XYZ file of C-alpha atoms in Angstrom:
149
model
C 16.493 8.093 -35.513
C 14.215 10.203 -33.800
C 11.509 7.848 -34.195
C 13.590 4.705 -33.213
C 13.934 7.186 -30.110
C 9.980 7.601 -29.510
C 9.530 4.167 -29.390
C 12.252 3.112 -27.411
C 10.462 5.822 -24.475
C 7.216 4.159 -25.291
C 8.409 0.881 -24.665
C 10.346 1.740 -21.621
C 6.486 3.487 -20.487
C 4.243 0.549 -21.553
C 6.803 -1.201 -19.222
C 6.557 0.651 -16.405
C 3.158 0.867 -16.395
C 2.935 -3.015 -17.199
C 5.089 -3.584 -13.288
C 3.098 -0.861 -11.824
C -0.236 -2.881 -12.673
C 1.250 -6.083 -11.278
C 2.252 -4.599 -8.090
C -0.966 -3.321 -7.673
C -2.693 -6.636 -8.721
C -0.480 -8.385 -6.421
C -1.039 -6.491 -3.557
C -5.305 -6.659 -4.293
C -4.698 -10.315 -4.209
C -3.210 -10.313 -1.777
C -5.458 -8.459 0.364
C -8.250 -10.823 -1.590
C -6.801 -13.808 -0.137
C -5.986 -12.767 3.513
C -9.239 -10.477 3.777
C -11.324 -13.177 5.941
C -8.628 -13.802 8.434
C -6.805 -12.309 10.865
C -3.511 -12.518 12.741
C -3.521 -15.041 16.344
C -1.547 -11.926 17.457
C -5.148 -9.212 15.949
C -7.603 -11.597 17.203
C -5.564 -11.106 21.076
C -5.616 -7.504 20.636
C -8.946 -6.503 22.667
C -8.478 -2.690 20.778
C -8.927 -5.558 17.012
C -11.851 -7.100 17.582
C -13.556 -4.594 19.793
C -17.400 -4.081 19.560
C -16.762 -0.876 17.287
C -14.656 -2.070 15.031
C -17.085 -4.363 14.151
C -20.164 -1.857 13.946
C -20.657 -1.934 10.219
C -20.069 2.502 10.031
C -16.655 1.975 11.530
C -14.025 2.677 9.449
C -10.315 1.063 11.133
C -7.442 2.983 9.816
C -3.843 0.849 10.664
C -0.461 0.270 9.300
C 0.017 -2.672 7.234
C 2.686 -3.593 10.390
C 0.786 -3.385 12.783
C -1.008 -5.388 15.800
C -4.333 -5.430 13.587
C -2.797 -5.926 10.500
C -3.444 -9.674 9.095
C -0.176 -8.754 6.745
C 0.916 -8.596 10.248
C 4.266 -11.138 10.497
C 3.575 -13.882 13.243
C 7.266 -12.960 14.517
C 7.797 -9.037 14.323
C 10.858 -7.806 12.172
C 12.990 -4.589 14.543
C 11.500 -0.998 13.446
C 14.932 -0.654 11.412
C 14.992 -3.144 9.293
C 10.553 -2.705 8.992
C 11.514 0.796 7.425
C 14.413 -0.369 5.403
C 12.197 -3.369 4.276
C 9.292 -0.651 3.078
C 12.200 2.400 1.628
C 13.798 -0.914 -0.691
C 10.054 -1.236 -1.799
C 10.041 2.284 -2.582
C 12.420 3.207 -4.269
C 10.955 7.085 -5.874
C 10.236 8.117 -2.852
C 13.562 7.137 -0.939
C 14.963 9.355 -3.610
C 12.932 12.783 -3.487
C 13.795 11.987 0.323
C 17.081 11.319 -0.013
C 17.407 14.517 -2.577
C 16.113 16.603 0.320
C 19.226 15.694 2.837
C 21.361 16.715 -0.208
C 20.216 19.672 -0.761
C 19.791 19.069 -5.425
C 16.636 19.394 -6.110
C 14.475 16.035 -7.614
C 10.663 16.100 -9.288
C 8.599 13.914 -7.211
C 6.430 12.921 -9.356
C 3.048 13.823 -7.179
C 0.267 14.854 -9.622
C -3.061 13.121 -10.768
C -3.393 9.493 -11.432
C 0.219 9.331 -10.917
C 1.570 6.986 -7.799
C 5.319 7.191 -6.438
C 4.922 4.657 -4.040
C 4.833 0.841 -4.557
C 3.023 0.035 -1.220
C 0.216 1.095 0.478
C 1.337 1.720 3.996
C -2.302 2.190 5.365
C -4.701 -0.003 5.557
C -8.564 0.945 5.878
C -10.583 -2.319 7.441
C -14.628 -1.845 6.065
C -17.628 -3.329 6.405
C -19.303 -3.161 2.290
C -22.482 -4.431 1.757
C -25.978 -6.520 2.273
C -25.042 -8.555 4.521
C -21.798 -6.753 5.565
C -18.690 -8.399 4.312
C -15.179 -7.213 6.252
C -12.463 -6.158 3.546
C -9.510 -4.524 3.907
C -8.575 -1.709 1.627
C -4.610 -0.217 1.065
C -5.072 4.018 1.756
C -2.639 5.153 -1.081
C -2.186 8.424 0.686
C -0.689 9.124 -2.558
C -2.893 8.053 -4.872
C -6.388 9.990 -5.346
C -8.708 6.976 -6.224
C -10.186 4.841 -3.674
C -10.013 1.268 -4.955
C -12.889 -1.173 -2.860
C -11.925 -5.267 -4.193
């Protein structure tokens, strides 16, 4: 019986790991397919196309739904809808924040190598390599590892 519980728990952990990995791979694929494109709004915004932002040493950080993001929707959603969308993709963080309101302690697994977020809220625009190639990377504030495609 104990062995069966252990196997069941290990299967759940493996499934959770695979789902987290699949989510990260999907996000990475999305970044790779849009890394060389910019939205019409970003191209029209002088802050997004300034000479400083094209300098090889510049690491511009911006919100994933901001004007300079390649993921910025053509028709922006109202901010409450955007927040609800981000929250729906981030259930562990939401559970922790709910526990603060309820004043009941809930563990927040933020140890090394653990990820409580399923979405990166910020992007870094960087030029990498020789010749420099424009890349968009997720700035994951809950993880201790940097990923470059």
